[in-house]
């Protein structure tokens, strides 16, 4: 954790098809025809082209919060409270929780991930290391550039049966988003291999990989995809963020 406030980009991943257990949990509580969004918080908006799934903590309890008649967000209670003081809900300081749903019940839900190359949508999948006390408790997965995400999707695909998921949900194509001189087109897979990271439990090596990927990506990275292809990551980052906000697909969230 740094000292100052963390400036996240919150992203709106619209539900296209609920997993049966989650559908049962919200039934009669969210009006038919309203849109429900999983809302991950990210520090790397420029990588959103590479989203392949979205993580929830299987044991975390999430709230479904009403934003407007037509829009509902799935986030932790803690995040909703913060959002209520940041002008994200209509009434300052007031949250309106209409339902609760356990992370594990959401697994398999199909969502639309803004900017992602996977236009048919991506799946909600479990990640044991999601912290309920950080961000929104929802983490979008970009395995090309996040060592944590790469280690987790690799593990999920390997043990699909154990996790109760379809293997193919964890195996959407990993495309190159950023090129760096030291780590090539896919920094996270490169670093996981180099540091011999075999699972999400290799926390010490993952810390190092994260640090290396972040620095190299930010200071040396060149965008390899999207509207700002060919530009430095440093320059593209605020532009992608602004584009998401302007298009109504994201908003500023801080804590
Ligand atoms: B980042 P910081 Cl490509 N629990 O987004 C665990 N991790 C969480 C979280 C939670 N509750 N909330 C957010 N995060 C992740 C993209 C990304 C991220 C890339 C590379 C690195 C990276 C795609 N996942 O983060 O402790 C989110 O993952 C490296 C740290 O507040 C978010 O940005 O600094 C980042 O951690 C926020 O971590």
Short mmCIF file of C-alpha atoms and ligand atoms in Angstrom, two decimals:
data_model
loop_
_atom_site.label_atom_id
_atom_site.label_comp_id
_atom_site.label_asym_id
_atom_site.label_seq_id
_atom_site.Cartn_x
_atom_site.Cartn_y
_atom_site.Cartn_z
CA UNK A 1 0.00 0.00 0.00
CA UNK A 2 1.22 3.47 -0.88
CA UNK A 3 0.76 6.51 1.34
CA UNK A 4 -1.56 8.62 -0.79
CA UNK A 5 -5.04 7.71 -1.99
CA UNK A 6 -5.22 5.05 -4.70
CA UNK A 7 -6.81 6.35 -7.92
CA UNK A 8 -8.56 3.41 -9.56
CA UNK A 9 -10.52 3.13 -12.74
CA UNK A 10 -13.76 1.27 -12.06
CA UNK A 11 -15.05 -0.62 -15.08
CA UNK A 12 -18.63 -1.66 -15.87
CA UNK A 13 -18.91 -5.31 -16.94
CA UNK A 14 -22.53 -5.89 -17.91
CA UNK A 15 -24.10 -9.25 -17.14
CA UNK A 16 -25.22 -11.07 -20.29
CA UNK A 17 -26.16 -14.37 -18.67
CA UNK A 18 -26.27 -15.26 -14.96
CA UNK A 19 -24.97 -18.45 -13.42
CA UNK A 20 -28.06 -20.31 -12.08
CA UNK A 21 -27.27 -19.84 -8.36
CA UNK A 22 -26.72 -16.10 -8.75
CA UNK A 23 -29.87 -15.80 -10.86
CA UNK A 24 -31.82 -17.37 -7.97
CA UNK A 25 -30.24 -14.97 -5.45
CA UNK A 26 -31.32 -11.84 -7.32
CA UNK A 27 -34.68 -13.12 -8.57
CA UNK A 28 -37.51 -10.68 -7.76
CA UNK A 29 -35.00 -8.20 -6.32
CA UNK A 30 -33.66 -6.66 -9.51
CA UNK A 31 -36.36 -5.61 -12.00
CA UNK A 32 -36.51 -7.44 -15.32
CA UNK A 33 -34.86 -5.30 -17.99
CA UNK A 34 -32.47 -3.52 -15.61
CA UNK A 35 -28.74 -3.91 -16.28
CA UNK A 36 -26.47 -5.40 -13.63
CA UNK A 37 -22.71 -4.75 -13.74
CA UNK A 38 -19.76 -6.39 -12.03
CA UNK A 39 -17.46 -3.45 -11.24
CA UNK A 40 -13.73 -4.26 -10.97
CA UNK A 41 -11.24 -1.58 -9.88
CA UNK A 42 -7.98 -1.42 -11.84
CA UNK A 43 -4.75 0.57 -11.83
CA UNK A 44 -4.00 -0.45 -15.42
CA UNK A 45 -6.87 0.82 -17.60
CA UNK A 46 -4.60 0.69 -20.67
CA UNK A 47 -4.52 -3.13 -20.45
CA UNK A 48 -8.29 -3.63 -20.66
CA UNK A 49 -8.03 -4.84 -24.29
CA UNK A 50 -6.56 -8.05 -22.88
CA UNK A 51 -9.32 -9.00 -20.41
CA UNK A 52 -10.03 -12.75 -20.55
CA UNK A 53 -12.20 -13.21 -17.43
CA UNK A 54 -13.17 -11.39 -14.22
CA UNK A 55 -12.40 -12.63 -10.70
CA UNK A 56 -14.46 -12.67 -7.52
CA UNK A 57 -13.46 -14.09 -4.14
CA UNK A 58 -15.52 -17.30 -3.84
CA UNK A 59 -16.07 -16.76 -0.10
CA UNK A 60 -16.72 -13.02 -0.32
CA UNK A 61 -20.28 -11.83 0.11
CA UNK A 62 -21.21 -9.19 -2.48
CA UNK A 63 -24.06 -6.73 -2.51
CA UNK A 64 -26.20 -5.82 -5.50
CA UNK A 65 -26.64 -2.05 -5.27
CA UNK A 66 -29.17 0.09 -7.06
CA UNK A 67 -27.61 3.06 -8.88
CA UNK A 68 -30.58 4.13 -11.03
CA UNK A 69 -33.87 2.47 -12.06
CA UNK A 70 -31.96 0.77 -14.85
CA UNK A 71 -28.49 0.15 -13.34
CA UNK A 72 -27.25 -2.04 -10.50
CA UNK A 73 -23.65 -2.73 -9.36
CA UNK A 74 -22.17 -5.87 -7.82
CA UNK A 75 -19.41 -4.84 -5.35
CA UNK A 76 -18.54 -5.31 -1.66
CA UNK A 77 -20.48 -3.34 0.98
CA UNK A 78 -17.27 -1.51 1.78
CA UNK A 79 -16.82 -0.32 -1.81
CA UNK A 80 -20.48 0.71 -2.08
CA UNK A 81 -20.10 2.86 1.03
CA UNK A 82 -17.04 4.55 -0.49
CA UNK A 83 -18.86 5.07 -3.79
CA UNK A 84 -21.76 6.70 -1.97
CA UNK A 85 -19.39 9.46 -0.84
CA UNK A 86 -17.88 9.91 -4.30
CA UNK A 87 -20.99 10.95 -6.19
CA UNK A 88 -21.45 7.56 -7.82
CA UNK A 89 -24.86 6.88 -6.27
CA UNK A 90 -27.70 9.43 -6.58
CA UNK A 91 -27.85 10.41 -2.90
CA UNK A 92 -24.65 11.37 -1.05
CA UNK A 93 -23.72 8.85 1.62
CA UNK A 94 -26.69 6.57 0.90
CA UNK A 95 -26.44 3.00 -0.41
CA UNK A 96 -29.40 0.97 -1.59
CA UNK A 97 -28.63 -2.75 -1.37
CA UNK A 98 -31.30 -4.88 -3.00
CA UNK A 99 -29.70 -8.33 -2.79
CA UNK A 100 -26.68 -10.29 -1.59
CA UNK A 101 -24.79 -12.94 -3.48
CA UNK A 102 -21.80 -15.09 -2.61
CA UNK A 103 -18.83 -14.95 -5.00
CA UNK A 104 -18.97 -18.71 -5.58
CA UNK A 105 -22.60 -18.39 -6.75
CA UNK A 106 -21.51 -15.91 -9.45
CA UNK A 107 -18.90 -18.21 -11.00
CA UNK A 108 -19.78 -18.94 -14.63
CA UNK A 109 -21.75 -15.72 -15.14
CA UNK A 110 -21.07 -14.27 -18.60
CA UNK A 111 -20.24 -10.54 -18.71
CA UNK A 112 -19.34 -8.03 -21.39
CA UNK A 113 -15.84 -6.62 -20.78
CA UNK A 114 -15.39 -3.11 -22.30
CA UNK A 115 -12.52 -2.86 -24.82
CA UNK A 116 -11.70 -6.56 -24.55
CA UNK A 117 -10.87 -8.41 -27.77
CA UNK A 118 -13.25 -11.11 -26.49
CA UNK A 119 -16.43 -9.55 -27.83
CA UNK A 120 -18.71 -12.48 -26.94
CA UNK A 121 -17.97 -11.81 -23.28
CA UNK A 122 -15.84 -13.27 -20.51
CA UNK A 123 -16.70 -15.42 -17.47
CA UNK A 124 -16.75 -14.63 -13.78
CA UNK A 125 -14.20 -17.00 -12.19
CA UNK A 126 -12.94 -17.61 -8.64
CA UNK A 127 -9.67 -16.18 -7.28
CA UNK A 128 -8.77 -17.17 -3.72
CA UNK A 129 -6.42 -14.21 -3.24
CA UNK A 130 -8.96 -11.43 -3.86
CA UNK A 131 -8.92 -9.17 -0.81
CA UNK A 132 -12.36 -8.08 0.47
CA UNK A 133 -10.71 -4.94 1.87
CA UNK A 134 -9.29 -3.54 -1.36
CA UNK A 135 -10.93 -1.87 -4.34
CA UNK A 136 -14.38 -3.26 -5.09
CA UNK A 137 -13.56 -6.91 -4.33
CA UNK A 138 -13.93 -7.59 -8.05
CA UNK A 139 -10.76 -7.92 -10.17
CA UNK A 140 -10.74 -8.03 -13.93
CA UNK A 141 -8.18 -10.46 -15.34
CA UNK A 142 -5.50 -9.48 -17.83
CA UNK A 143 -3.10 -12.45 -17.92
CA UNK A 144 -0.84 -10.86 -20.57
CA UNK A 145 0.25 -8.12 -18.15
CA UNK A 146 -0.63 -9.20 -14.60
CA UNK A 147 1.45 -12.05 -13.11
CA UNK A 148 -1.29 -12.68 -10.49
CA UNK A 149 -3.89 -13.04 -13.20
CA UNK A 150 -1.68 -15.30 -15.34
CA UNK A 151 -0.87 -17.57 -12.40
CA UNK A 152 -4.56 -17.79 -11.49
CA UNK A 153 -5.94 -18.55 -14.97
CA UNK A 154 -3.21 -21.16 -15.45
CA UNK A 155 -4.19 -22.81 -12.16
CA UNK A 156 -7.91 -22.62 -12.96
CA UNK A 157 -7.41 -24.32 -16.34
CA UNK A 158 -5.23 -27.01 -14.76
CA UNK A 159 -7.76 -27.79 -12.01
CA UNK A 160 -11.01 -26.90 -13.75
CA UNK A 161 -12.87 -29.84 -12.28
CA UNK A 162 -11.75 -29.04 -8.74
CA UNK A 163 -12.92 -25.45 -9.16
CA UNK A 164 -16.21 -26.54 -10.74
CA UNK A 165 -15.68 -24.54 -13.90
CA UNK A 166 -15.47 -25.31 -17.61
CA UNK A 167 -11.82 -25.44 -18.64
CA UNK A 168 -12.45 -23.28 -21.69
CA UNK A 169 -13.69 -20.42 -19.46
CA UNK A 170 -10.11 -20.03 -18.18
CA UNK A 171 -8.53 -20.51 -21.58
CA UNK A 172 -9.62 -17.52 -23.64
CA UNK A 173 -6.81 -16.37 -25.89
CA UNK A 174 -4.15 -14.21 -24.24
CA UNK A 175 -3.32 -11.41 -26.69
CA UNK A 176 -0.45 -8.96 -26.55
CA UNK A 177 -1.43 -5.52 -25.24
CA UNK A 178 1.99 -4.00 -24.49
CA UNK A 179 5.50 -4.65 -25.82
CA UNK A 180 8.54 -3.98 -23.62
CA UNK A 181 12.25 -4.29 -24.44
CA UNK A 182 12.97 -6.65 -21.52
CA UNK A 183 9.90 -8.91 -21.50
CA UNK A 184 8.63 -8.94 -25.08
CA UNK A 185 4.95 -9.04 -26.05
CA UNK A 186 3.59 -10.90 -23.01
CA UNK A 187 5.26 -9.60 -19.84
CA UNK A 188 3.32 -11.67 -17.28
CA UNK A 189 3.77 -15.12 -18.88
CA UNK A 190 7.44 -14.24 -19.51
CA UNK A 191 8.06 -13.26 -15.87
CA UNK A 192 6.09 -16.18 -14.43
CA UNK A 193 8.31 -18.53 -16.43
CA UNK A 194 11.51 -16.66 -15.60
CA UNK A 195 10.79 -16.56 -11.86
CA UNK A 196 9.49 -20.16 -11.91
CA UNK A 197 6.05 -19.23 -10.65
CA UNK A 198 4.01 -22.42 -10.59
CA UNK A 199 0.85 -21.32 -8.77
CA UNK A 200 -0.96 -18.33 -7.22
CA UNK A 201 0.51 -19.48 -3.89
CA UNK A 202 4.04 -18.46 -4.91
CA UNK A 203 3.41 -15.09 -3.32
CA UNK A 204 7.01 -14.00 -2.87
CA UNK A 205 7.97 -14.47 -6.54
CA UNK A 206 4.63 -12.98 -7.60
CA UNK A 207 5.41 -9.81 -5.64
CA UNK A 208 8.69 -9.49 -7.52
CA UNK A 209 7.09 -10.27 -10.89
CA UNK A 210 4.39 -7.66 -10.26
CA UNK A 211 6.96 -5.00 -9.41
CA UNK A 212 9.06 -5.75 -12.50
CA UNK A 213 6.07 -5.93 -14.86
CA UNK A 214 4.61 -2.69 -13.55
CA UNK A 215 7.82 -0.65 -13.84
CA UNK A 216 8.87 -1.98 -17.22
CA UNK A 217 5.34 -1.70 -18.60
CA UNK A 218 4.82 1.86 -17.46
CA UNK A 219 8.23 3.34 -18.31
CA UNK A 220 9.28 1.28 -21.35
CA UNK A 221 6.03 -0.15 -22.68
CA UNK A 222 4.56 0.57 -26.10
CA UNK A 223 0.89 -0.11 -26.83
CA UNK A 224 0.44 -3.02 -29.21
CA UNK A 225 -3.33 -2.80 -29.72
CA UNK A 226 -6.28 -0.42 -29.82
CA UNK A 227 -6.75 3.24 -30.66
CA UNK A 228 -3.40 4.25 -29.12
CA UNK A 229 -1.31 1.49 -30.71
CA UNK A 230 2.32 2.57 -31.15
CA UNK A 231 2.15 5.11 -28.31
CA UNK A 232 4.00 4.93 -25.00
CA UNK A 233 2.03 3.34 -22.17
CA UNK A 234 2.73 6.42 -20.08
CA UNK A 235 0.87 8.56 -22.64
CA UNK A 236 -1.84 6.04 -23.54
CA UNK A 237 -2.85 5.23 -19.96
CA UNK A 238 -4.76 8.48 -19.20
CA UNK A 239 -6.24 8.47 -22.72
CA UNK A 240 -7.70 4.97 -22.41
CA UNK A 241 -9.01 5.86 -18.95
CA UNK A 242 -10.70 9.02 -20.27
CA UNK A 243 -12.16 7.13 -23.21
CA UNK A 244 -13.73 4.53 -20.90
CA UNK A 245 -15.20 7.30 -18.74
CA UNK A 246 -16.48 9.32 -21.72
CA UNK A 247 -18.11 6.20 -23.18
CA UNK A 248 -19.89 5.50 -19.89
CA UNK A 249 -18.01 2.22 -19.48
CA UNK A 250 -16.00 3.27 -16.45
CA UNK A 251 -15.63 5.90 -13.74
CA UNK A 252 -13.07 7.20 -11.26
CA UNK A 253 -13.02 5.44 -7.91
CA UNK A 254 -10.56 6.17 -5.11
CA UNK A 255 -9.84 4.97 -1.60
B1 LIG B 1 -4.82 -4.54 -11.59
P1 LIG B 1 -3.15 -2.00 -5.27
CL1 LIG B 1 -2.76 -5.81 -16.04
N1 LIG B 1 -7.71 -8.05 -4.25
O1 LIG B 1 -5.68 -4.45 -12.76
C1 LIG B 1 -6.61 -8.36 -4.97
N2 LIG B 1 -6.20 -7.65 -6.04
C2 LIG B 1 -6.94 -6.58 -6.40
C3 LIG B 1 -8.10 -6.20 -5.70
C4 LIG B 1 -8.49 -6.99 -4.57
N3 LIG B 1 -9.58 -6.71 -3.87
N4 LIG B 1 -8.62 -5.11 -6.30
C5 LIG B 1 -7.83 -4.82 -7.33
N5 LIG B 1 -6.80 -5.71 -7.42
C6 LIG B 1 -5.71 -5.79 -8.40
C7 LIG B 1 -5.07 -5.02 -13.95
C8 LIG B 1 -3.63 -5.17 -13.56
C9 LIG B 1 -3.44 -4.91 -12.22
C10 LIG B 1 -2.55 -5.47 -14.38
C11 LIG B 1 -1.29 -5.54 -13.82
C12 LIG B 1 -1.11 -5.31 -12.47
C13 LIG B 1 -2.20 -5.00 -11.64
C14 LIG B 1 -5.72 -6.33 -14.31
N6 LIG B 1 -5.87 -7.22 -13.22
O2 LIG B 1 -2.08 -4.77 -10.31
O3 LIG B 1 -2.70 -2.88 -4.17
C15 LIG B 1 -6.05 -5.08 -9.69
O4 LIG B 1 -5.29 -5.62 -10.74
C16 LIG B 1 -0.81 -4.93 -9.72
C17 LIG B 1 -0.85 -4.55 -8.26
O5 LIG B 1 -4.34 -1.16 -4.95
C18 LIG B 1 -5.51 -3.65 -9.52
O6 LIG B 1 -4.93 -3.31 -10.80
O7 LIG B 1 -2.00 -1.24 -5.83
C19 LIG B 1 -4.47 -3.79 -8.44
O8 LIG B 1 -4.60 -5.11 -7.87
C20 LIG B 1 -4.61 -2.78 -7.32
O9 LIG B 1 -3.61 -3.05 -6.38
#
